[in-house]
XYZ file of C-alpha atoms in Angstrom:
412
model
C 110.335 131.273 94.530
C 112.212 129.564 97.330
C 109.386 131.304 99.854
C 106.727 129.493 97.723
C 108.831 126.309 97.547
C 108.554 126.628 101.589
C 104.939 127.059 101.884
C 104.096 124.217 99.415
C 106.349 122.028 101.227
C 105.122 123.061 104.727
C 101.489 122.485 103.602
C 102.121 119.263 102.767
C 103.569 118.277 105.917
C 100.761 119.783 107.524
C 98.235 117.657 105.597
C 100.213 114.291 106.016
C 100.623 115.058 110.003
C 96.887 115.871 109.900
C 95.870 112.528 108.618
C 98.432 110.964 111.550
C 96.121 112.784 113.577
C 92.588 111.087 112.538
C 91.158 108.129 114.004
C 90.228 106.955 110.978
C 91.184 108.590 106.861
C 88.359 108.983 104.752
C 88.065 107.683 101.662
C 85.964 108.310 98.158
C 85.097 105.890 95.699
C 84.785 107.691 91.790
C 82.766 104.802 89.996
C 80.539 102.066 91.797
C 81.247 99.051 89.334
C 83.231 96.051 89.461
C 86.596 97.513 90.613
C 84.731 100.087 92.867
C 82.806 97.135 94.806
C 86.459 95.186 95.020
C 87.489 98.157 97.210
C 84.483 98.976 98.856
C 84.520 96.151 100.302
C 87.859 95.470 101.121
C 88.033 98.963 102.613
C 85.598 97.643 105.488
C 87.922 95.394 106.203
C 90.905 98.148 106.649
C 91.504 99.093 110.088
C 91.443 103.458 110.192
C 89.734 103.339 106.825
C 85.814 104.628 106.462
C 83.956 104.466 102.992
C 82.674 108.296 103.214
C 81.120 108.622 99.891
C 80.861 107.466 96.213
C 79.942 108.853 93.146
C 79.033 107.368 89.973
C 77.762 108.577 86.619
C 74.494 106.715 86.770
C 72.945 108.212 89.931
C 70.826 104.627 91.038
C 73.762 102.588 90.767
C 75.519 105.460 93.536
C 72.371 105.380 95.703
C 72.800 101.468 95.543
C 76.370 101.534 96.386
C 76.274 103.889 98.990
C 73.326 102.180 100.466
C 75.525 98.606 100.747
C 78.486 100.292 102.431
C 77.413 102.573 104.321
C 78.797 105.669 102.670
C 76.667 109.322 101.321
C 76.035 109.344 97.783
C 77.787 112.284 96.095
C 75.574 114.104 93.703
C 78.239 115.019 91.132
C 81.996 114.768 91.019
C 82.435 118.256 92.018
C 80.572 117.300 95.467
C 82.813 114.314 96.191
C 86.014 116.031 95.481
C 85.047 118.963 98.046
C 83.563 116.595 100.496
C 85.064 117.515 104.034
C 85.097 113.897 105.351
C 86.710 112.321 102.356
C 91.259 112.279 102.380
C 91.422 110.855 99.114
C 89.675 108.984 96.115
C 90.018 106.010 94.955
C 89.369 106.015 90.746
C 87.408 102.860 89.079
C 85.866 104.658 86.753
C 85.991 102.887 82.775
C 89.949 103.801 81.684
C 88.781 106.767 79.659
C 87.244 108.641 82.567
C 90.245 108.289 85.134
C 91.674 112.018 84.426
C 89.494 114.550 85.351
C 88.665 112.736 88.652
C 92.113 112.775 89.083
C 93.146 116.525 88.376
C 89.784 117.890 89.881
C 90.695 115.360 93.106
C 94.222 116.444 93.142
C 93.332 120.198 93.323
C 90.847 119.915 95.894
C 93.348 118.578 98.488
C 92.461 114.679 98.032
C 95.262 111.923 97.572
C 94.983 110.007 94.461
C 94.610 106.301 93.924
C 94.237 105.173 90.132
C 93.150 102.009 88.881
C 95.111 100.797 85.561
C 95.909 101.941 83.225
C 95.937 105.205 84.599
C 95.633 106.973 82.020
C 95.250 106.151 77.862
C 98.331 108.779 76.906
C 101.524 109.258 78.471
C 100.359 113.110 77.883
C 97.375 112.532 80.471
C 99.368 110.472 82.444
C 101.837 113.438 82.887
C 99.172 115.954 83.518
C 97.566 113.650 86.397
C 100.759 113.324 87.894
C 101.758 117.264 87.953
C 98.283 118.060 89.472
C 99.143 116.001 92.183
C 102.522 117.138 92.538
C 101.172 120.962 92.299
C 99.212 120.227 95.001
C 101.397 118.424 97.560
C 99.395 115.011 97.559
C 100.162 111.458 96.823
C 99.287 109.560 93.734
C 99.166 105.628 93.421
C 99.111 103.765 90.130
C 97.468 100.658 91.187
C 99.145 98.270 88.856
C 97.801 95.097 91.140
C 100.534 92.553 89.349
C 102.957 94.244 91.563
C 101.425 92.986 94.761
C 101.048 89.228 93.818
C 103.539 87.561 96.110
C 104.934 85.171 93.368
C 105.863 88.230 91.004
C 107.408 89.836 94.161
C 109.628 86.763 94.895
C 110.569 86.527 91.065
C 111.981 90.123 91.737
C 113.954 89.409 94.593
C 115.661 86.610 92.729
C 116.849 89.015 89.700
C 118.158 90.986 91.923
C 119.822 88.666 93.821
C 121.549 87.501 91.058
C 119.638 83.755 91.044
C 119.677 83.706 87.193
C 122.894 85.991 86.849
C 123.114 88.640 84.267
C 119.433 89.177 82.591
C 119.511 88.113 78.917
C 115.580 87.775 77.038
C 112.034 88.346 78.703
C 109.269 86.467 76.823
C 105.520 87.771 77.989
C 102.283 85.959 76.624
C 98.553 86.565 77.938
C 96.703 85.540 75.086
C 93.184 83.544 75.473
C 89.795 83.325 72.964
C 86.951 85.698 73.714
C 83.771 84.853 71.329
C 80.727 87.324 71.185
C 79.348 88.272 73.879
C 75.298 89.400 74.398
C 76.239 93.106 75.334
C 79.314 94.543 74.261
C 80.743 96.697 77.242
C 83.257 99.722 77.897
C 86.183 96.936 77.689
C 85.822 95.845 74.023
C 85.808 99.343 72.925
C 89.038 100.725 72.151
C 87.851 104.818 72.949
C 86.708 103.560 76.225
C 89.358 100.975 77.272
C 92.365 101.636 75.047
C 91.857 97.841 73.634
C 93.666 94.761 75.170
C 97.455 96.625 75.187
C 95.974 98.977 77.505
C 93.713 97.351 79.865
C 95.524 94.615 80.116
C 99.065 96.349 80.507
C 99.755 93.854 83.221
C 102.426 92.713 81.308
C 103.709 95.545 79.968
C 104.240 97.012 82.967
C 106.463 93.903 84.276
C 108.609 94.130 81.667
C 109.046 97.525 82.623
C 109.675 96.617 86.355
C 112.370 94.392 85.230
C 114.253 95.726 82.823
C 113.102 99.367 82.812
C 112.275 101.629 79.428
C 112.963 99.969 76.336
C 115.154 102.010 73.902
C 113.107 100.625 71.104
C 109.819 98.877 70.407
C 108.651 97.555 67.023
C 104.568 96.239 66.982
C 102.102 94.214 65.085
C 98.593 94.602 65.974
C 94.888 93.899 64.019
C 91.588 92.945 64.825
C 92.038 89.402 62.609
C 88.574 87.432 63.836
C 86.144 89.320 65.842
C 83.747 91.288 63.440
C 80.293 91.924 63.970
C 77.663 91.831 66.569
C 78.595 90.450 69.681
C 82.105 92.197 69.591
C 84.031 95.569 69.727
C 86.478 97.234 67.950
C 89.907 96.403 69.740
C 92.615 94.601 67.789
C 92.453 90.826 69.285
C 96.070 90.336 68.291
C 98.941 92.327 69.847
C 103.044 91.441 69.248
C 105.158 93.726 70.344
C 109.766 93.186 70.551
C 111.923 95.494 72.448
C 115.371 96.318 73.003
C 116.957 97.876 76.280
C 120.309 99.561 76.944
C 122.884 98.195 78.845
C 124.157 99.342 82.224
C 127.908 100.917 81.631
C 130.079 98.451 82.764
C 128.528 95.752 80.593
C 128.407 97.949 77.915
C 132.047 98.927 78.072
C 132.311 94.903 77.165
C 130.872 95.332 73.906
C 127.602 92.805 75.193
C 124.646 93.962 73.733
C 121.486 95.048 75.765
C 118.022 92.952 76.659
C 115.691 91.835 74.664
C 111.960 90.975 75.486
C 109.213 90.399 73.800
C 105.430 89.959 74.340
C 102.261 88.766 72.942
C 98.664 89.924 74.003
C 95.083 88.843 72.534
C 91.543 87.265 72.051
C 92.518 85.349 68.857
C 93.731 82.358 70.618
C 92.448 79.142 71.004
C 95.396 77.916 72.622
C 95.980 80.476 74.842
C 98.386 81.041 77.478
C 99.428 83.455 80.351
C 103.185 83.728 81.018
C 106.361 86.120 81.757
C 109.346 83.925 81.370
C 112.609 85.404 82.562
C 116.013 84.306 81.447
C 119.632 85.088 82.191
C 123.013 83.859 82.283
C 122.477 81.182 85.146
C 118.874 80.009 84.652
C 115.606 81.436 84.080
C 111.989 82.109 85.978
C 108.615 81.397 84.547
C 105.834 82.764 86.781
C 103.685 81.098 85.199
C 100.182 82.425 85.773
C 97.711 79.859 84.371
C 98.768 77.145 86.653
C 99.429 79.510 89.220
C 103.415 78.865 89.962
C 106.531 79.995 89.720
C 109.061 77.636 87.791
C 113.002 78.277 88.228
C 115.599 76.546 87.039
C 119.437 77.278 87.886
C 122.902 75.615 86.509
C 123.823 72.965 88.857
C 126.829 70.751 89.445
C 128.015 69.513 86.414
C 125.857 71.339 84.279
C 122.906 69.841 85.604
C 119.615 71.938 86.347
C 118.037 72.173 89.375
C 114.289 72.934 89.453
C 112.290 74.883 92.075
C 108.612 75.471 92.291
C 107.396 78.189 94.670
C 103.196 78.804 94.785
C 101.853 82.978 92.940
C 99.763 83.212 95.891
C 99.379 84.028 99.206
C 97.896 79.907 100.032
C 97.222 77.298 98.105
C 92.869 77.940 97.793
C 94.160 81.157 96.308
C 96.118 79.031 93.498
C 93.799 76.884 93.084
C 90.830 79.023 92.530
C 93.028 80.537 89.799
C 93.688 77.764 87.858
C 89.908 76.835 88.346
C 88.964 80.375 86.519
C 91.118 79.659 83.357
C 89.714 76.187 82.857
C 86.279 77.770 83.547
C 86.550 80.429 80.645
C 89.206 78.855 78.516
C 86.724 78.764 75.697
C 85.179 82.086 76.182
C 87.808 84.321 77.780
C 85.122 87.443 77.921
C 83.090 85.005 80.316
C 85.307 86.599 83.307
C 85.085 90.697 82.279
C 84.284 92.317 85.610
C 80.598 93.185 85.486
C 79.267 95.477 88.197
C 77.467 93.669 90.670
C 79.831 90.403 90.042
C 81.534 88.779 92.943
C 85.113 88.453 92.129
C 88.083 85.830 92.931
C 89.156 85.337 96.544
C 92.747 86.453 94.684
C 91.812 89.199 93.227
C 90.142 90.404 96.303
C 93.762 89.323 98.053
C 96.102 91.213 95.671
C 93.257 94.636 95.187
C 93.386 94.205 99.854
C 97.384 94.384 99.298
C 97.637 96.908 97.300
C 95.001 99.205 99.178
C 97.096 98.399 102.751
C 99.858 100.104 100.983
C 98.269 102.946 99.840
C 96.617 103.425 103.286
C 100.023 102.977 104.951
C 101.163 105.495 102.711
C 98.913 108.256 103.935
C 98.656 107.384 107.430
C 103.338 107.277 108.333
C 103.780 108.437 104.961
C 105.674 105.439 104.333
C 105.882 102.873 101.716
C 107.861 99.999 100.854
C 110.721 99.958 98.454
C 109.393 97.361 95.731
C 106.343 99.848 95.224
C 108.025 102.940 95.144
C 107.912 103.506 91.724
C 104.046 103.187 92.275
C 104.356 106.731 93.896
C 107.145 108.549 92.334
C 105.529 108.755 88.724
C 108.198 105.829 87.485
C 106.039 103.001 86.326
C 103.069 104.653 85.522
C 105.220 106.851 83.020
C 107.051 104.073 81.937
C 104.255 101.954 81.155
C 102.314 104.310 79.461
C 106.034 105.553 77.287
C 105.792 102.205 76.043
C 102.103 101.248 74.706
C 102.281 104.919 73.401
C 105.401 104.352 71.456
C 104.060 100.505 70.372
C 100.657 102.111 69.073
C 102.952 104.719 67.473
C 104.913 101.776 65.983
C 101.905 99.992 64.345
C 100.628 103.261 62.847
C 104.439 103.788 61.687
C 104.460 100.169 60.430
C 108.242 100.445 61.603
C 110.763 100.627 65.287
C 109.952 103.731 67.364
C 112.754 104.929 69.726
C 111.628 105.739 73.384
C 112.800 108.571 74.995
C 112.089 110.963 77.940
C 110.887 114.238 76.640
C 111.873 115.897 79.675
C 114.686 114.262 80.795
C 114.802 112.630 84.173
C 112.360 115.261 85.750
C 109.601 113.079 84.056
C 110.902 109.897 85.048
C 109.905 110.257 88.866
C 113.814 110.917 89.736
């Protein structure tokens, strides 16, 4: 076993030291929509980086693609995942089609980069990740929130210890979405998992903050979108959660965190928020006006306020509070359509998030706030938790959250 333990190791040095080698790593794109055209084109842009060839299920929108980047068109999966020029694939497909690109990728050889959510079970999930793992290659769950700048800075001052010791998180993305002339992939729950899923943003945060809840209790139902013009998903989504403690605070009898959050199309007045609160102060990025809010005790028990931009510059900011007032009566406006030229920060945050994945494969280095990208951590987390709040509106009661394999499965 150790001999075998050796080899695998040694082969994956060997494939790492061979990409150090190339001039430039070669990548695949699995699905030539919205999300595939994002990175298509930033991968132009990427210096080392080629576009070697694409596959999609509908063989005229691959021909297209491949024709506008530059790249071969793959005639089936199969061929793209034994293509000799391509290191690793990137995976846009529609949520429900991410895992056999994945496994089938993983065993070929090819490093793994997954859009969100990565998978629609934390059983899938898990298989994904062990095919890479079997096969000595990296996977990425590209969860973009983590590569906004603003959520980054919010990060740093938690663990600074800005705010102190962290008490409640409070998440809200909620908006209206009326009926729209075709009803895609993302309004159907089989496809896209429903809002808690493709929109996991949030989720996901929470998770990067606090870690795994120890308990979730949900609320979800489809309450006003019913007939044509609309899918299937519930359009209102509440979910609570406790966490434990860390020992020493525990050992003081204080009780753990508690966060909360909110997710839907049944709101008129909607809103898009993580608030973050502790002992000291509290943090609101607040992403429909594009800011970060925080507040800290002062002198005398005054507050003192600070406001600190999400973005990378202010057009970025200010394009993004453009596109909420542009759809805030008909959120579904904005679904990514293939063919549809997103936001300049989108196209920032999808660049940054690429950069690191390419960084990754070419020193086999990454930085520390995306390390549980890599490891398995937050895409297992994540997926733990909108599991166990799906189990908990099918329960109609609190579901406890647990590791079924102990910290093996938890990327340690």
């Amino acid at each position: 076993m150790d001999g075998e333990l050796r080899t695998a190791a040694r082969e994956g040095m060997d494939r790492k030291e061979d990409l150090e080698m190339k001039e430039r790593i070669g990548y695949g794109i699995v699905g030539c929509g919205y999300s595939g055209g994002i990175h298509g084109e930033n991968i132009t842009k990427l210096p080392g980086a080629r576009l070697a060839a694409v596959w999609d299920v509908d063989p005229e929108r691959t021909a297209c693609f491949a024709r506008d980047y530059g790249a071969e068109p793959a005639s089936s999966l199969e061929q793209l995942c034994e293509h000799p020029e391509v290191d690793a694939l990137l995976i846009t497909t529609p949520n429900h089609r991410h895992v056999q690109p994945a496994v089938m990728g993983a065993e070929k050889g090819k490093h793994i980069f997954c859009e969100k959510p990565v998978a629609l079970s934390f059983s899938d999930t898990k298989k994904m990740l062990q095919a890479a793992r079997d096969n000595q290659v990296h996977f990425f769950a590209a969860h973009t929130t983590n590569f906004i700048p603003g959520v980054q800075a919010a990060k740093r001052l938690l663990l600074e210890g800005a705010i102190g010791r962290l008490l409640v998180i409070e998440a809200v993305h909620t908006d209206w979405a009326g009926p729209q002339r075709e009803v895609g992939w993302k309004q159907k729950k089989a496809l896209s998992g429903g809002h808690l899923y493709h929109h996991m943003h949030e989720a996901e945060l929470i998770c990067q903050l606090a870690g795994l809840p120890q308990r979730v209790y949900a609320l979800g139902r489809n309450l006003a979108h019913f007939g044509p013009g609309f899918g299937d998903e519930e359009d209102v989504m509440m979910l609570l959660m406790d966490f434990p403690t860390a020992p020493p605070v525990q050992q003081m009898g204080i009780p753990g965190i508690l966060a909360s959050l909110t997710i839907g199309s049944a709101f008129h007045q909607g809103d898009h928020f993580v608030k973050i609160q502790g002992e000291k102060g509290g943090i609101r990025l607040d992403f429909k006006e594009s800011r970060i809010l925080v507040e800290l005790a002062g002198e005398k028990g005054r507050m003192v306020t600070k406001q600190f931009p999400l973005h990378e510059t202010e057009e970025e900011d200010q394009e993004r509070r453009e596109g909420y007032q542009k759809n805030r009566f008909d959120a579904g406006k904005g679904f990514g359509k293939p063919g549809m030229k997103t936001s300049g920060w989108m196209q920032s945050i999808f660049a940054s998030e690429l950069a690191a994945f390419h960084q990754l494969l070419r020193r086999g280095e990454i930085r520390p706030e995306y390390r549980s990208l890599v490891d398995g951590t937050a895409a297992l987390r994540c997926m733990k938790l909108l599991d166990s709040a799906m189990e908990s509106i099918e329960r109609q009661g609190p579901v406890l959250l647990s590791w079924e394999g102990g910290e093996e499965e938890n990327g340690k």
